PDB file of C-alpha atoms in Angstrom:
ATOM      1  CA  MET A  27      38.447  16.267 -32.009  1.00 47.00           C
ATOM      2  CA  GLN A  28      38.840  13.350 -29.293  1.00 49.00           C
ATOM      3  CA  ALA A  29      36.311  16.509 -27.314  1.00 49.00           C
ATOM      4  CA  PHE A  30      33.796  14.997 -30.513  1.00 50.00           C
ATOM      5  CA  GLN A  31      33.974  12.021 -29.465  1.00 59.00           C
ATOM      6  CA  ILE A  32      34.630  12.516 -26.046  1.00 61.00           C
ATOM      7  CA  SER A  33      30.650  14.621 -26.559  1.00 72.00           C
ATOM      8  CA  GLU A  34      29.680  11.564 -28.642  1.00 78.00           C
ATOM      9  CA  ALA A  35      30.986   8.673 -25.609  1.00 77.00           C
ATOM     10  CA  ILE A  36      28.728  10.296 -23.109  1.00 75.00           C
ATOM     11  CA  LEU A  37      25.760  10.641 -25.637  1.00 79.00           C
ATOM     12  CA  LEU A  38      25.404   7.061 -25.750  1.00 84.00           C
ATOM     13  CA  LEU A  39      25.893   6.723 -22.239  1.00 78.00           C
ATOM     14  CA  PHE A  40      22.900   8.439 -22.051  1.00 76.00           C
ATOM     15  CA  ALA A  41      20.849   7.348 -24.608  1.00 80.00           C
ATOM     16  CA  ILE A  42      21.384   3.586 -22.968  1.00 84.00           C
ATOM     17  CA  GLY A  43      21.395   4.658 -19.962  1.00 78.00           C
ATOM     18  CA  GLY A  44      17.583   6.535 -20.291  1.00 77.00           C
ATOM     19  CA  PHE A  45      16.396   3.431 -22.593  1.00 83.00           C
ATOM     20  CA  SER A  46      17.472   1.470 -20.352  1.00 81.00           C
ATOM     21  CA  HIS A  47      15.635   3.633 -17.609  1.00 77.00           C
ATOM     22  CA  ALA A  48      12.796   2.844 -19.935  1.00 78.00           C
ATOM     23  CA  VAL A  49      12.868  -0.361 -19.955  1.00 82.00           C
ATOM     24  CA  SER A  50      13.286  -1.428 -16.675  1.00 81.00           C
ATOM     25  CA  ARG A  51      10.045   0.292 -15.425  1.00 80.00           C
ATOM     26  CA  LEU A  52       8.004  -0.749 -17.772  1.00 81.00           C
ATOM     27  CA  SER A  53       9.039  -4.653 -17.119  1.00 81.00           C
ATOM     28  CA  VAL A  54       8.698  -3.679 -12.811  1.00 82.00           C
ATOM     29  CA  TYR A  55       5.090  -2.109 -13.371  1.00 80.00           C
ATOM     30  CA  SER A  56       4.062  -5.074 -15.570  1.00 80.00           C
ATOM     31  CA  THR A  57       5.550  -7.299 -12.738  1.00 82.00           C
ATOM     32  CA  ILE A  58       3.262  -6.107 -10.175  1.00 82.00           C
ATOM     33  CA  GLY A  59       0.313  -6.837 -12.110  1.00 79.00           C
ATOM     34  CA  LEU A  60       1.392 -10.046 -12.140  1.00 80.00           C
ATOM     35  CA  ILE A  61       2.542 -10.078  -7.816  1.00 79.00           C
ATOM     36  CA  ALA A  62      -0.358  -8.135  -6.938  1.00 78.00           C
ATOM     37  CA  ARG A  63      -4.242 -10.102  -6.286  1.00 76.00           C
ATOM     38  CA  THR A  64      -6.622  -6.985  -4.588  1.00 82.00           C
ATOM     39  CA  PRO A  65      -6.346  -2.989  -5.871  1.00 80.00           C
ATOM     40  CA  ASN A  66      -5.054  -2.668  -3.035  1.00 79.00           C
ATOM     41  CA  THR A  67      -2.363  -5.017  -3.172  1.00 81.00           C
ATOM     42  CA  HIS A  68      -1.721  -3.170  -6.861  1.00 81.00           C
ATOM     43  CA  VAL A  69      -1.249   0.695  -4.673  1.00 79.00           C
ATOM     44  CA  THR A  70       0.194  -0.163  -1.597  1.00 80.00           C
ATOM     45  CA  LEU A  71       3.352  -2.812  -3.622  1.00 83.00           C
ATOM     46  CA  MET A  72       2.978   0.121  -6.633  1.00 82.00           C
ATOM     47  CA  ASN A  73       3.906   3.016  -3.538  1.00 78.00           C
ATOM     48  CA  ARG A  74       6.460   0.632  -2.576  1.00 81.00           C
ATOM     49  CA  VAL A  75       7.952   0.353  -5.943  1.00 83.00           C
ATOM     50  CA  GLU A  76       7.724   3.853  -6.346  1.00 78.00           C
ATOM     51  CA  GLY A  77       9.432   4.318  -2.743  1.00 75.00           C
ATOM     52  CA  ALA A  78      12.362   1.974  -3.298  1.00 79.00           C
ATOM     53  CA  TYR A  79      13.027   3.889  -7.158  1.00 79.00           C
ATOM     54  CA  VAL A  80      13.669   7.378  -5.189  1.00 75.00           C
ATOM     55  CA  ILE A  81      15.907   5.783  -2.635  1.00 78.00           C
ATOM     56  CA  GLY A  82      16.993   4.312  -5.382  1.00 80.00           C
ATOM     57  CA  SER A  83      17.689   8.730  -5.923  1.00 75.00           C
ATOM     58  CA  LEU A  84      18.935   9.132  -2.392  1.00 76.00           C
ATOM     59  CA  ALA A  85      21.752   7.623  -2.834  1.00 80.00           C
ATOM     60  CA  ASP A  86      23.649   8.072  -6.182  1.00 78.00           C
ATOM     61  CA  PRO A  87      24.232  11.137  -5.152  1.00 76.00           C
ATOM     62  CA  LEU A  88      25.147  10.370  -1.604  1.00 79.00           C
ATOM     63  CA  LEU A  89      27.278   7.895  -3.271  1.00 82.00           C
ATOM     64  CA  PHE A  90      28.469   9.981  -5.503  1.00 78.00           C
ATOM     65  CA  SER A  91      29.676  12.610  -3.779  1.00 76.00           C
ATOM     66  CA  TRP A  92      31.644  10.211  -1.212  1.00 81.00           C
ATOM     67  CA  MET A  93      33.479   9.212  -5.012  1.00 81.00           C
ATOM     68  CA  ILE A  94      34.081  12.293  -5.721  1.00 78.00           C
ATOM     69  CA  GLN A  95      35.470  13.183  -2.147  1.00 78.00           C
ATOM     70  CA  ARG A  96      38.089   9.666  -2.392  1.00 79.00           C
ATOM     71  CA  GLY A  97      38.799  10.960  -5.936  1.00 78.00           C
ATOM     72  CA  THR A  98      37.577   8.273  -7.390  1.00 79.00           C
ATOM     73  CA  TRP A  99      34.238   8.817  -8.718  1.00 74.00           C
ATOM     74  CA  ARG A 100      34.237   6.705 -11.763  1.00 78.00           C
ATOM     75  CA  SER A 101      35.053   3.899  -8.876  1.00 81.00           C
ATOM     76  CA  ALA A 102      30.848   4.745  -8.168  1.00 81.00           C
ATOM     77  CA  PHE A 103      29.407   2.633 -11.892  1.00 82.00           C
ATOM     78  CA  TRP A 104      31.303  -0.303 -10.785  1.00 87.00           C
ATOM     79  CA  MET A 105      28.836  -0.535  -7.002  1.00 86.00           C
ATOM     80  CA  ILE A 106      25.592   0.396 -10.039  1.00 83.00           C
ATOM     81  CA  ALA A 107      26.328  -2.557 -11.869  1.00 87.00           C
ATOM     82  CA  GLY A 108      27.336  -4.822  -8.145  1.00 90.00           C
ATOM     83  CA  LEU A 109      23.414  -3.950  -8.033  1.00 86.00           C
ATOM     84  CA  MET A 110      22.021  -3.991 -10.445  1.00 84.00           C
ATOM     85  CA  SER A 111      24.246  -8.204 -11.326  1.00 91.00           C
ATOM     86  CA  ILE A 112      21.860  -9.040  -7.854  1.00 91.00           C
ATOM     87  CA  ALA A 113      18.680  -7.110  -8.935  1.00 83.00           C
ATOM     88  CA  VAL A 114      19.223  -9.590 -13.087  1.00 85.00           C
ATOM     89  CA  VAL A 115      19.441 -12.478 -10.495  1.00 90.00           C
ATOM     90  CA  LEU A 116      16.691 -12.113  -7.628  1.00 83.00           C
ATOM     91  CA  LEU A 117      14.314 -11.226 -10.732  1.00 79.00           C
ATOM     92  CA  ILE A 118      15.697 -14.689 -12.502  1.00 83.00           C
ATOM     93  CA  ARG A 119      14.805 -16.367  -8.960  1.00 84.00           C
ATOM     94  CA  THR A 120      11.661 -15.406  -9.461  1.00 74.00           C
ATOM     95  CA  THR A 121       8.383 -17.740 -10.304  1.00 73.00           C
ATOM     96  CA  LEU A 122       6.354 -15.024 -11.820  1.00 74.00           C
ATOM     97  CA  ASN A 123       2.648 -16.208 -13.277  1.00 69.00           C
ATOM     98  CA  ASP A 124       1.715 -15.247 -16.172  1.00 68.00           C
ATOM     99  CA  ARG A 125      -0.639 -17.427 -17.379  1.00 70.00           C
ATOM    100  CA  GLU A 126      -3.576 -15.511 -15.700  1.00 62.00           C
ATOM    101  CA  ALA A 127      -2.650 -12.536 -17.519  1.00 60.00           C
ATOM    102  CA  ILE A 128      -2.901 -13.706 -20.759  1.00 61.00           C
ATOM    103  CA  SER A 129      -6.649 -11.808 -22.173  1.00 58.00           C
ATOM    104  CA  THR A 130      -8.905 -14.644 -24.329  1.00 55.00           C
ATOM    105  CA  THR A 131     -11.312 -12.020 -24.691  1.00 58.00           C
ATOM    106  CA  GLU A 132     -10.482  -8.867 -28.673  1.00 62.00           C
ATOM    107  CA  LYS A 133      -7.962  -6.974 -27.926  1.00 64.00           C
ATOM    108  CA  PRO A 134      -9.331  -3.361 -27.943  1.00 63.00           C
ATOM    109  CA  SER A 135      -8.351  -2.326 -31.886  1.00 66.00           C
ATOM    110  CA  PHE A 136      -7.155   2.206 -31.826  1.00 68.00           C
ATOM    111  CA  ALA A 137     -10.160   2.713 -32.553  1.00 71.00           C
ATOM    112  CA  GLN A 138     -11.222   1.869 -29.067  1.00 72.00           C
ATOM    113  CA  MET A 139      -8.043   2.854 -28.014  1.00 71.00           C
ATOM    114  CA  GLY A 140      -7.496   6.674 -29.440  1.00 76.00           C
ATOM    115  CA  MET A 141     -11.247   6.969 -27.268  1.00 79.00           C
ATOM    116  CA  LEU A 142      -9.063   7.609 -24.638  1.00 78.00           C
ATOM    117  CA  PHE A 143      -8.143  10.300 -25.535  1.00 80.00           C
ATOM    118  CA  HIS A 144     -11.614  11.968 -25.643  1.00 83.00           C
ATOM    119  CA  SER A 145     -11.534  11.185 -21.547  1.00 84.00           C
ATOM    120  CA  PRO A 146     -10.075  14.653 -19.580  1.00 86.00           C
ATOM    121  CA  PHE A 147      -8.938  13.268 -17.220  1.00 86.00           C
ATOM    122  CA  VAL A 148      -6.437  11.445 -19.218  1.00 85.00           C
ATOM    123  CA  TRP A 149      -5.207  14.379 -20.334  1.00 88.00           C
ATOM    124  CA  VAL A 150      -4.565  15.299 -16.795  1.00 90.00           C
ATOM    125  CA  ALA A 151      -2.538  12.577 -16.527  1.00 85.00           C
ATOM    126  CA  MET A 152      -0.589  12.723 -19.484  1.00 85.00           C
ATOM    127  CA  GLY A 153       0.386  16.213 -18.918  1.00 88.00           C
ATOM    128  CA  SER A 154       0.556  15.578 -14.857  1.00 87.00           C
ATOM    129  CA  ALA A 155       2.824  12.812 -15.470  1.00 81.00           C
ATOM    130  CA  ALA A 156       5.361  14.893 -18.220  1.00 82.00           C
ATOM    131  CA  LEU A 157       5.448  18.218 -16.051  1.00 85.00           C
ATOM    132  CA  TYR A 158       6.663  15.711 -12.905  1.00 79.00           C
ATOM    133  CA  GLY A 159       9.194  14.309 -15.431  1.00 76.00           C
ATOM    134  CA  MET A 160      10.481  17.345 -16.395  1.00 77.00           C
ATOM    135  CA  LEU A 161      10.237  18.792 -12.931  1.00 78.00           C
ATOM    136  CA  GLU A 162      12.610  15.460 -11.556  1.00 75.00           C
ATOM    137  CA  LEU A 163      14.384  16.717 -14.629  1.00 74.00           C
ATOM    138  CA  GLY A 164      15.538  19.487 -14.999  1.00 75.00           C
ATOM    139  CA  PHE A 165      16.065  19.808 -11.720  1.00 74.00           C
ATOM    140  CA  LYS A 166      18.302  16.858 -11.105  1.00 73.00           C
ATOM    141  CA  SER A 167      20.587  18.749 -14.000  1.00 74.00           C
ATOM    142  CA  TRP A 168      20.022  21.794 -12.562  1.00 78.00           C
ATOM    143  CA  LEU A 169      20.445  21.967  -9.351  1.00 76.00           C
ATOM    144  CA  PRO A 170      23.909  20.946  -8.906  1.00 76.00           C
ATOM    145  CA  THR A 171      25.356  23.917 -11.418  1.00 78.00           C
ATOM    146  CA  PHE A 172      23.181  26.221  -9.411  1.00 79.00           C
ATOM    147  CA  ASN A 173      25.120  25.539  -6.173  1.00 78.00           C
ATOM    148  CA  SER A 174      28.381  25.126  -7.894  1.00 79.00           C
ATOM    149  CA  GLU A 175      28.383  28.297  -9.277  1.00 82.00           C
ATOM    150  CA  VAL A 176      25.866  30.627  -6.919  1.00 83.00           C
ATOM    151  CA  PHE A 177      26.568  29.057  -3.700  1.00 82.00           C
ATOM    152  CA  ARG A 178      29.740  28.620  -4.733  1.00 83.00           C
ATOM    153  CA  LEU A 179      29.841  25.204  -3.019  1.00 80.00           C
ATOM    154  CA  PRO A 180      32.857  22.250  -3.255  1.00 81.00           C
ATOM    155  CA  GLU A 181      30.531  19.873  -6.064  1.00 74.00           C
ATOM    156  CA  ASP A 182      30.621  17.329  -3.487  1.00 72.00           C
ATOM    157  CA  GLN A 183      28.449  19.239  -1.621  1.00 76.00           C
ATOM    158  CA  SER A 184      27.079  20.662  -4.690  1.00 75.00           C
ATOM    159  CA  ILE A 185      26.145  16.674  -5.148  1.00 74.00           C
ATOM    160  CA  LEU A 186      25.504  16.662  -1.460  1.00 73.00           C
ATOM    161  CA  PHE A 187      22.279  18.654  -1.523  1.00 75.00           C
ATOM    162  CA  LEU A 188      20.380  16.760  -4.478  1.00 75.00           C
ATOM    163  CA  SER A 189      19.620  13.957  -2.559  1.00 75.00           C
ATOM    164  CA  LEU A 190      17.200  16.671  -0.817  1.00 77.00           C
ATOM    165  CA  PHE A 191      14.558  17.074  -2.587  1.00 75.00           C
ATOM    166  CA  ALA A 192      15.230  12.722  -3.658  1.00 73.00           C
ATOM    167  CA  GLY A 193      15.110  12.296   0.326  1.00 76.00           C
ATOM    168  CA  ALA A 194      11.313  14.527  -0.200  1.00 79.00           C
ATOM    169  CA  ILE A 195       9.600  12.852  -2.617  1.00 75.00           C
ATOM    170  CA  ALA A 196      10.967   9.526  -0.846  1.00 74.00           C
ATOM    171  CA  LEU A 197       9.032  10.930   2.863  1.00 80.00           C
ATOM    172  CA  SER A 198       6.092  11.626   0.679  1.00 78.00           C
ATOM    173  CA  ARG A 199       6.162   7.436  -1.456  1.00 73.00           C
ATOM    174  CA  PHE A 200       6.102   5.656   2.161  1.00 75.00           C
ATOM    175  CA  SER A 201       3.893   8.399   3.980  1.00 80.00           C
ATOM    176  CA  THR A 202       1.136   7.609   0.872  1.00 75.00           C
ATOM    177  CA  VAL A 203       1.147   4.552   1.496  1.00 71.00           C
ATOM    178  CA  TYR A 204       0.182   4.445   5.239  1.00 77.00           C
ATOM    179  CA  LEU A 205      -2.623   7.265   4.337  1.00 78.00           C
ATOM    180  CA  HIS A 206      -3.684   5.213   1.858  1.00 74.00           C
ATOM    181  CA  ARG A 207      -5.140   3.594   5.159  1.00 77.00           C
ATOM    182  CA  PHE A 208      -7.395   6.820   5.462  1.00 79.00           C
ATOM    183  CA  SER A 209     -10.583   8.068   3.619  1.00 82.00           C
ATOM    184  CA  TRP A 210      -9.443  11.175   1.855  1.00 77.00           C
ATOM    185  CA  LEU A 211     -12.236  12.705   4.204  1.00 81.00           C
ATOM    186  CA  THR A 212      -9.991  12.144   7.091  1.00 82.00           C
ATOM    187  CA  ILE A 213      -6.895  12.751   6.023  1.00 78.00           C
ATOM    188  CA  GLN A 214      -7.754  17.098   4.646  1.00 79.00           C
ATOM    189  CA  LEU A 215      -9.706  18.061   7.524  1.00 82.00           C
ATOM    190  CA  THR A 216      -7.158  16.375   9.606  1.00 82.00           C
ATOM    191  CA  THR A 217      -4.370  18.579   7.700  1.00 79.00           C
ATOM    192  CA  TRP A 218      -6.673  21.547   7.413  1.00 81.00           C
ATOM    193  CA  ALA A 219      -7.331  20.957  11.046  1.00 80.00           C
ATOM    194  CA  ASN A 220      -3.708  21.377  11.988  1.00 75.00           C
ATOM    195  CA  VAL A 221      -3.094  24.750   9.647  1.00 73.00           C
ATOM    196  CA  PRO A 222      -2.911  27.342  11.972  1.00 72.00           C
ATOM    197  CA  ASN A 223      -4.841  30.450  12.253  1.00 65.00           C
ATOM    198  CA  GLN A 224      -4.222  33.421  10.640  1.00 54.00           C
TER     199      GLN A 224
END
């Protein structure tokens, strides 16, 4: 009975965490639209925010690995709550002008929004986002168990190696901000020229 109650509590924790994550990301993306004035600024700010998010994903396994070594892994949640409190204070102190975001034109109907599904680009974008989400979540939930069961690594090291994946994503996000200054053709030709001949 106690194990069932614990499993229910864990499910509730994950449900609240997932809901909070979705609301937070939607709020951040909406706020970027209020801050950015040009399309280039929007893209740059979006990549920086995504990079900061991935750095948080990188720091998360490091924090929990360190806390597991100390034997107080539950204390990590207090540190996360403190960081969230700082973020809330910064958000409250930020001045946002949402008057420009209020549209004076007629809102599109559901039929017009449904026309988007006739575009193959929308399907590719939706499929790519779904596959990336499945890959990231699957990788994060599978890799620590694989390291622990197959390589027989301690739990703290198994979680620590997960940060390599998040670090690679963070590097790609921040390099995208830099590479956005160049033409895609220049990047492709430079990459092709640096590939060694077999």
